[in-house]
Structures are given as structure tokens and as C-alpha cells.
Short mmCIF file of C-alpha atoms and ligand atoms in Angstrom, two decimals:
data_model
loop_
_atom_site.label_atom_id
_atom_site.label_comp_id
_atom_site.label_asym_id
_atom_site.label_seq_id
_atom_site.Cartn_x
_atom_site.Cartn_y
_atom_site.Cartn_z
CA UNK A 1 132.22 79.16 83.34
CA UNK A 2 133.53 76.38 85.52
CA UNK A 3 137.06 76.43 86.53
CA UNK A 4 139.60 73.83 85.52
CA UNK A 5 142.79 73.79 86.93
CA UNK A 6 145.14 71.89 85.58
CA UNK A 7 146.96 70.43 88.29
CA UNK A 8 145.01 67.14 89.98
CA UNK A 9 145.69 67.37 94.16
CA UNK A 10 143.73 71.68 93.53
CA UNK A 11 141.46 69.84 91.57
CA UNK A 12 139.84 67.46 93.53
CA UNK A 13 139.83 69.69 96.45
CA UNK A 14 137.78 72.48 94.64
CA UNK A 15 135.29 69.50 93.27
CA UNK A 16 135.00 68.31 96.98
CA UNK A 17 134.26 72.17 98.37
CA UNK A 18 131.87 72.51 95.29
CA UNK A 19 130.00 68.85 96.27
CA UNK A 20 129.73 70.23 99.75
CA UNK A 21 128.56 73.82 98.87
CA UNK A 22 125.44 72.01 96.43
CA UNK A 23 124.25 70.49 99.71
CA UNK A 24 122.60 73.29 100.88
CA UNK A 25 120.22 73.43 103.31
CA UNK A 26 117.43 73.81 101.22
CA UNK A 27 118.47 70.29 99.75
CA UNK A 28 118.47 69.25 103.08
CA UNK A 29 116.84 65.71 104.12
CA UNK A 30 116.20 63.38 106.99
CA UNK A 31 119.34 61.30 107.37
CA UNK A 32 121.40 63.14 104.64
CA UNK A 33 124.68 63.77 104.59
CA UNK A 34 125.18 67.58 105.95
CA UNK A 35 127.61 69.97 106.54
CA UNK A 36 126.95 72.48 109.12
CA UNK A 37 127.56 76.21 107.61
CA UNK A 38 128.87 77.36 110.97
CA UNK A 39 131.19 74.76 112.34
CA UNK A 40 131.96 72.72 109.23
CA UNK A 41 131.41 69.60 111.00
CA UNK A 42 129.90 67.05 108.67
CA UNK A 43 127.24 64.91 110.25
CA UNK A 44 123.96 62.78 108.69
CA UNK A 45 120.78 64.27 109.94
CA UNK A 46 118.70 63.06 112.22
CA UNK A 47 114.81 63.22 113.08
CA UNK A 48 114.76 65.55 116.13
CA UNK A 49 117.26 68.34 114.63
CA UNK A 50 115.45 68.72 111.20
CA UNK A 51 112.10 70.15 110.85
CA UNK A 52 110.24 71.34 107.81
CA UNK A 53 106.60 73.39 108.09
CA UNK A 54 105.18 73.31 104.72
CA UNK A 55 102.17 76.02 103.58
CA UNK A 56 99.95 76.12 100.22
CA UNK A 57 99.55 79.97 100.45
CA UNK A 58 96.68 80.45 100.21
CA UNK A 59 96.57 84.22 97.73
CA UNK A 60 94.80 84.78 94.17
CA UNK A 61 95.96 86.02 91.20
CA UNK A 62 99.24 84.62 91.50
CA UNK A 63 101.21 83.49 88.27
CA UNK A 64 102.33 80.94 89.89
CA UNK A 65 99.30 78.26 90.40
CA UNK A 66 99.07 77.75 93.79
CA UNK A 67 102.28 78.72 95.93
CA UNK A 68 103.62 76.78 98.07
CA UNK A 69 106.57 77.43 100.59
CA UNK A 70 108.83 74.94 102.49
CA UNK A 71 111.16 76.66 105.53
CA UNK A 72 113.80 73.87 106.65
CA UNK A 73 115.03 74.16 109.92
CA UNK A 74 118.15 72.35 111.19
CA UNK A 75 119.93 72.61 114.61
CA UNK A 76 124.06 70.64 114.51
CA UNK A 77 124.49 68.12 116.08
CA UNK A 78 128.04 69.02 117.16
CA UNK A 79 127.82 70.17 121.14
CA UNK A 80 130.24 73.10 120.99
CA UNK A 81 128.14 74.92 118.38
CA UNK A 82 124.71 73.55 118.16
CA UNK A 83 123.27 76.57 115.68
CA UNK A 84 120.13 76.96 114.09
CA UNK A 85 120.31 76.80 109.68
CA UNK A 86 117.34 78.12 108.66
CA UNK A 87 116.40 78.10 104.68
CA UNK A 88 112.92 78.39 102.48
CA UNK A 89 112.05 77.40 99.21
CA UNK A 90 109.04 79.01 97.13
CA UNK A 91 107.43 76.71 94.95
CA UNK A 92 104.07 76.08 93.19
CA UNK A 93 101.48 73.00 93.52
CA UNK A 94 100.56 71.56 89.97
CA UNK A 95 97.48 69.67 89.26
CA UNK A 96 97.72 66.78 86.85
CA UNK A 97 94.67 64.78 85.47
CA UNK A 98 95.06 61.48 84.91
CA UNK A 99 92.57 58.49 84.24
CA UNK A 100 92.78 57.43 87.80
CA UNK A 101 92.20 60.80 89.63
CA UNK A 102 93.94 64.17 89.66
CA UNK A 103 97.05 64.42 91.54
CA UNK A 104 99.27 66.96 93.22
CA UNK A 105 102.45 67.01 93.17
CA UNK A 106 105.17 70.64 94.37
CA UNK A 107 107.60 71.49 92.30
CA UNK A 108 111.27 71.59 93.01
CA UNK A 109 111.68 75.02 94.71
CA UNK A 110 111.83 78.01 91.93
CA UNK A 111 113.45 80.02 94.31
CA UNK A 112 115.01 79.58 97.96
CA UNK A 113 116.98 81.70 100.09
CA UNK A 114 119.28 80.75 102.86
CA UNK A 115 117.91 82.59 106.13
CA UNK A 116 120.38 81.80 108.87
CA UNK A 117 123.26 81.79 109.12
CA UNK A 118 122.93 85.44 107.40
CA UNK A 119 126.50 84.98 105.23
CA UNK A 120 128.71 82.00 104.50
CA UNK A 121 131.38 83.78 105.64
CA UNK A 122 133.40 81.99 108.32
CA UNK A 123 134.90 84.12 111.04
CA UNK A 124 138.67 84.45 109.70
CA UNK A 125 141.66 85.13 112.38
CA UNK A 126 143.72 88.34 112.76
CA UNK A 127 146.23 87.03 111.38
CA UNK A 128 144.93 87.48 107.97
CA UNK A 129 144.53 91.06 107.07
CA UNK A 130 141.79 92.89 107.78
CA UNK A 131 141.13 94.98 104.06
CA UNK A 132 141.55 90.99 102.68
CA UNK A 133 138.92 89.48 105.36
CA UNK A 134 136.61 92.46 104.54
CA UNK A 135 136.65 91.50 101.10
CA UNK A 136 136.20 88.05 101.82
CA UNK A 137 133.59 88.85 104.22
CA UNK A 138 132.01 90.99 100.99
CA UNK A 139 132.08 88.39 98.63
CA UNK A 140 130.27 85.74 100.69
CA UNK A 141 127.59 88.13 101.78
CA UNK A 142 126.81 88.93 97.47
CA UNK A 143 127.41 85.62 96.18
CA UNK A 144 123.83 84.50 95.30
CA UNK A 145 122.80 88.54 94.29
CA UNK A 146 124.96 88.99 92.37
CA UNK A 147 128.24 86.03 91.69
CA UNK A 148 129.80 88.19 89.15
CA UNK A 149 130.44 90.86 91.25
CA UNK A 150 131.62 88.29 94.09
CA UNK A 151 134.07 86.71 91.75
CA UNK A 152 135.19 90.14 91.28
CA UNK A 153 135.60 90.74 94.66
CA UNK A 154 137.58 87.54 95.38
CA UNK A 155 139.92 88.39 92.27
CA UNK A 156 141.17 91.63 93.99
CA UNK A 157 141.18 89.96 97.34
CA UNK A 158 143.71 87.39 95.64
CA UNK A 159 145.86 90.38 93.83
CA UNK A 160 145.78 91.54 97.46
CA UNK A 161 147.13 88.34 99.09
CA UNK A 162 149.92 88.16 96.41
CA UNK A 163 150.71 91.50 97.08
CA UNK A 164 151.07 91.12 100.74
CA UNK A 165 152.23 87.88 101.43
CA UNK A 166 154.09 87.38 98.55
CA UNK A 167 155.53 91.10 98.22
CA UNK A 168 154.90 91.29 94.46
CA UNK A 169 153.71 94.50 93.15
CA UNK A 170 152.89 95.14 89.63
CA UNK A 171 150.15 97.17 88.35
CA UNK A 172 148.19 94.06 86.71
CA UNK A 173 147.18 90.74 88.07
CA UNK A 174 148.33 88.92 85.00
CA UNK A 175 152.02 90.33 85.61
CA UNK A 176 152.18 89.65 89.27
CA UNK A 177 151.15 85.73 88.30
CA UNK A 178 153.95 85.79 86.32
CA UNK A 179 156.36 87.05 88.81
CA UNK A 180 154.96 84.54 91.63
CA UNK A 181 155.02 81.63 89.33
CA UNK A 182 158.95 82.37 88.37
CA UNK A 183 159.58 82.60 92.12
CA UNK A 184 157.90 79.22 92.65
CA UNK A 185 159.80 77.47 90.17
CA UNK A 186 163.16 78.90 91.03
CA UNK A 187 162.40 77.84 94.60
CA UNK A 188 161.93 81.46 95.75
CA UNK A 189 158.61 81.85 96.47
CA UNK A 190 157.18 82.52 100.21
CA UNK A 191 156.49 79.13 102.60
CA UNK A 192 153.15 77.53 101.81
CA UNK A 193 153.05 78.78 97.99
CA UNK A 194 152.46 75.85 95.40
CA UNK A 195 152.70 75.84 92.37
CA UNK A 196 149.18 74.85 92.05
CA UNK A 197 147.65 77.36 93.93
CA UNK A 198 149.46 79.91 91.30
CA UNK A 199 147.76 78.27 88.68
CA UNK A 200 144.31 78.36 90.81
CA UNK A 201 144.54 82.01 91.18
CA UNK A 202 145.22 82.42 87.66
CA UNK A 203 141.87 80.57 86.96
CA UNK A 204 140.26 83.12 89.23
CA UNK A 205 141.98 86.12 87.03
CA UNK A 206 140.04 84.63 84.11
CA UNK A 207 136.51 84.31 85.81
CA UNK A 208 137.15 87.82 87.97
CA UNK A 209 138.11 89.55 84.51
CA UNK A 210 134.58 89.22 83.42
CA UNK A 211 133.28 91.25 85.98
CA UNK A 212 136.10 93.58 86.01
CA UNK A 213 136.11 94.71 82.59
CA UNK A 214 132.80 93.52 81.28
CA UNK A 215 131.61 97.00 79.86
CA UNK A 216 134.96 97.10 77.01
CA UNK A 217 132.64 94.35 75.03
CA UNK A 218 128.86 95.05 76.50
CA UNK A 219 127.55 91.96 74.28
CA UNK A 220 129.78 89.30 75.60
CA UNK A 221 127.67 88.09 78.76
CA UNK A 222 129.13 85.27 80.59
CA UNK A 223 127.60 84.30 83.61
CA UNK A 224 129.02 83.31 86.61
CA UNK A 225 127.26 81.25 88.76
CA UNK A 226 126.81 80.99 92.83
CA UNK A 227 128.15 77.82 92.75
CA UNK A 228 131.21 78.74 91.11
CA UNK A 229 131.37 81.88 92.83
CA UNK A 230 131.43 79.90 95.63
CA UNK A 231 134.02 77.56 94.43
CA UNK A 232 136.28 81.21 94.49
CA UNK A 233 135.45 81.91 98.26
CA UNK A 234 136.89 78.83 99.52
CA UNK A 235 139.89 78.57 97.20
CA UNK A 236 140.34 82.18 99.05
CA UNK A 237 139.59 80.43 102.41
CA UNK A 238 141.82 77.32 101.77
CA UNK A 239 144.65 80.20 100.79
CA UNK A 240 144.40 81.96 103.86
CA UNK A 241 144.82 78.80 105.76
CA UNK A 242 147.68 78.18 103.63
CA UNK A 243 149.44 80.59 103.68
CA UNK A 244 148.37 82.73 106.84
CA UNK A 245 147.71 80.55 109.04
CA UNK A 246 150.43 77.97 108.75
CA UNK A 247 153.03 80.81 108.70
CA UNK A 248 151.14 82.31 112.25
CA UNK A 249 151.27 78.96 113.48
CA UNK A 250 155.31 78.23 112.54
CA UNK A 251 155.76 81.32 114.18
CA UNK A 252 154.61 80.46 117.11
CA UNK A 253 155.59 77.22 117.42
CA UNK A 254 159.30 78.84 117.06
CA UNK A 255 158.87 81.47 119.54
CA UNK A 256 157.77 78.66 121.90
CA UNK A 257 161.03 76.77 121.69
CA UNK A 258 163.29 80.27 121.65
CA UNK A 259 161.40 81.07 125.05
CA UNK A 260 161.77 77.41 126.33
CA UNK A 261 165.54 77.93 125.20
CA UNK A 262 166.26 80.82 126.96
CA UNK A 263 164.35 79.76 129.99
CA UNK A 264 166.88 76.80 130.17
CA UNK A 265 169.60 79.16 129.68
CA UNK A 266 168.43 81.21 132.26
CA UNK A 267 167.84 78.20 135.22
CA UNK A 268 171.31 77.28 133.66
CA UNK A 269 173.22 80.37 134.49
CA UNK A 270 171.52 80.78 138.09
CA UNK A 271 173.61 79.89 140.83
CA UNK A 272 172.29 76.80 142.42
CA UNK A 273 171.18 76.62 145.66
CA UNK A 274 174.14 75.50 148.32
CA UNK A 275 176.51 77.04 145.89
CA UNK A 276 178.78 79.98 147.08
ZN1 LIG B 1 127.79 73.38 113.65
#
């Protein structure tokens, strides 16, 4: 079910986090446009950090004709992380006849399986709370098994935000949406809240609501996807920056000038030397 918000600046950003998240490493190339999963630091490939080792394995019986499995390794180029992304793709060899010969050609992978880094969770600061990174940390570590469940995840880690950052408690996530947006458009609502990201998280109610109360109506099977799953995590991510991290960061910024203040103050007040 793919997620349409409805304002434009939300809506480009999650299309831009969901082109990035499709360029996995498994899809990844010599001189491709890549995005290390640690550091986030986009860079094109090149020859001596990408390696693929490519076996026809050889086993009978198989249903698949001859399998054939690609790992992909690739070390960033970016000097303060330099990490290893490590992914492998199971395919099978098919034989065609034609008038000329027979050829071989692999199929695109049937299955593949990030290996390293082990989640795509990114390390989150303490400044977000820790029961809201754990879910975080939950719903990246699920979201190819099982995406429903991780969309689930992220819709009670956003109930949770609103809750604590926001200070809205009601029972159900549709009420406490309704409650933020009124703050927002009276002008109310907690620094860093838009009015799109409301509307974003309301998207996420829809899509988390399947998982949450899929067994009231056992025949209606809607499928999430990892891909949109993952579009979730990072609306979660770009929300903690948003609104966690810019508030720990004003903070700071204004405890820095209160202390430079009252330094002054202080060298102010002092006697001076030479003075009685
Ligand atoms: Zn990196």
C-alpha cells in the first residue's frame, strides 16, 4: 500500500529516502551511485572497493536448475568509516537453445539477503528516548521478515513520540492526530512540528492499522512491503531529527550563550586589578 501524503516538500523527501533505500547493495554495480548503510555518505563506486565472487553450486536435485549465488562486497570510500557491506543473492542458471548455440544466462536474484551491516538501524542519540530507539532499533532489524509487523512497530513508536514530545495522551492514535493537528493550526504545537509531518504520521496510522488489528477481518490481506516499511523507518528517523534533535541542539546552543553571559557578568563584577 504505498503512502501518499498529501503535502509536496514530505513528499518528495519520502520518494528520495525510498530511491535511496531500492539501491541496495545487492543492486550494487561498478561505478553506481551508492549510499553507504553506515555513514550515509553517498559516493559512485569504484573498482578496488567492490568485489563480487560468483559460484554455480554445484548440488542435485535442486528445483531450482542450477543455483547460482553472487556475494557483493563493498568497503566506503569515506575515511572516517570505511565499513565493509556485505550482501548475496541466490539465483538459478537457465539454459536456452537457440539456432546458433545454447546459451546461459542467471537470473535476477530470487532471493538476497543483506549480510553486513546486520540492521539498518542507525545508531540514534540519547537524546531520543530509549523505549522509542528500541522500537526503532526493532523495526529495522524485522523489516524484510516480516514489514507488517515493522510498520506496526513504527506506528506505536510514532503514538509514542506524540505522546512524549508533544504531551498528548489519548487512548487511540486517531484521537491524538486530531489533538496535534488542532495544536498545529492554532499555532500551539511543540517547536519542529509541521503540519506535514502530522499528516505523515497519519499515513503511518493507516498502514500500521493493518498489522494492528488485522485478525477483526482475517480475509482482508494487505501486504506491506520492505520497501514501504522502510519508507516508515526513516520518516521515524527524519522525526527524531526533527524534533529531538533540533530541540537538544537549541538547547544547547542557549545554555552556551547563558554561560558566556554570566561569565561576562562575572569578569564584570570582579574588581580589576590596581583597583582598591
Ligand atoms: Zn560509510
Amino acid at each position: 500500500m504505498p503512502v501518499k501524503p498529501k503535502n509536496s516538500v514530505i513528499a518528495e523527501r519520502l520518494e528520495s529516502l525510498l530511491a535511496s533505500t531500492k539501491r541496495s547493495a545487492h543492486n550494487v554495480k561498478l561505478g553506481s551511485n551508492w549510499t553507504c548503510p553506515y555513514c550515509r555518505h553517498a559516493q559512485v563506486v569504484s573498482a578496488e572497493r567492490i568485489h563480487d565472487v560468483d559460484s554455480e553450486l554445484e548440488v542435485h536435485g535442486s528445483r531450482l536448475t542450477t543455483p547460482y549465488l553472487r556475494v557483493t562486497a563493498v568497503v566506503c570510500a569515506n575515511d572516517q568509516c570505511r565499513e565493509l557491506t556485505l550482501s548475496a543473492g541466490l539465483s538459478s542458471i537457465v539454459v536456452a537453445k537457440t539456432p546458433v548455440g545454447t546459451h546461459r544466462h542467471v537470473r535476477r536474484p530470487g532471493k538476497s539477503w543483506t549480510l553486513l551491516p546486520p540492521s539498518t538501524a542507525k545508531p540514534q542519540p540519547d537524546c531520543v528516548p530509549e523505549p522509542l530507539r528500541a522500537d526503532y532499533a526493532e523495526a529495522c532489524a524485522i523489516r524484510d521478515l516480516s514489514p507488517k509487523a515493522s510498520a506496526t512497530i513504527i506506528r506505536r513508536c510514532l503514538q509514542g513520540m506524540i505522546r512524549d514530545f508533544c504531551g498528548i495522551k489519548k487512548g487511540r492514535l486517531i484521537d491524538e492526530i486530531k489533538e496535534l493537528r488542532a495544536l498545529v493550526e492554532a499555532g500551539n504545537a511543540p517547536r519542529g512540528v509541521q503540519h506535514d509531518s502530522v499528516d505523515a504520521i497519519d499515513h503511518v496510522r493507516g498502514i500500521g492499522n493493518i498489522g494492528a488489528h488485522m485478525e477483526k477481518d482475517i480475509n482482508t490481506i494487505i501486504d506491506v512491503d520492505p520497501d514501504e516499511a522502510q519508507r516508515l523507518i526513516e520518516l521515524t528517523e527524519m522525526l527524531f531529527e526533527e524534533w529531538y534533535e533540533a530541540r537538544h541542539r537549541r538547547e544547547q546552543r542557549l545554555q552556551q550563550i547563558g554561560a558566556i553571559a554570566a561569565e561576562k557578568a562575572q569578569a564584570k563584577a570582579a574588581p580589576k586589578a590596581g583597583e582598591p
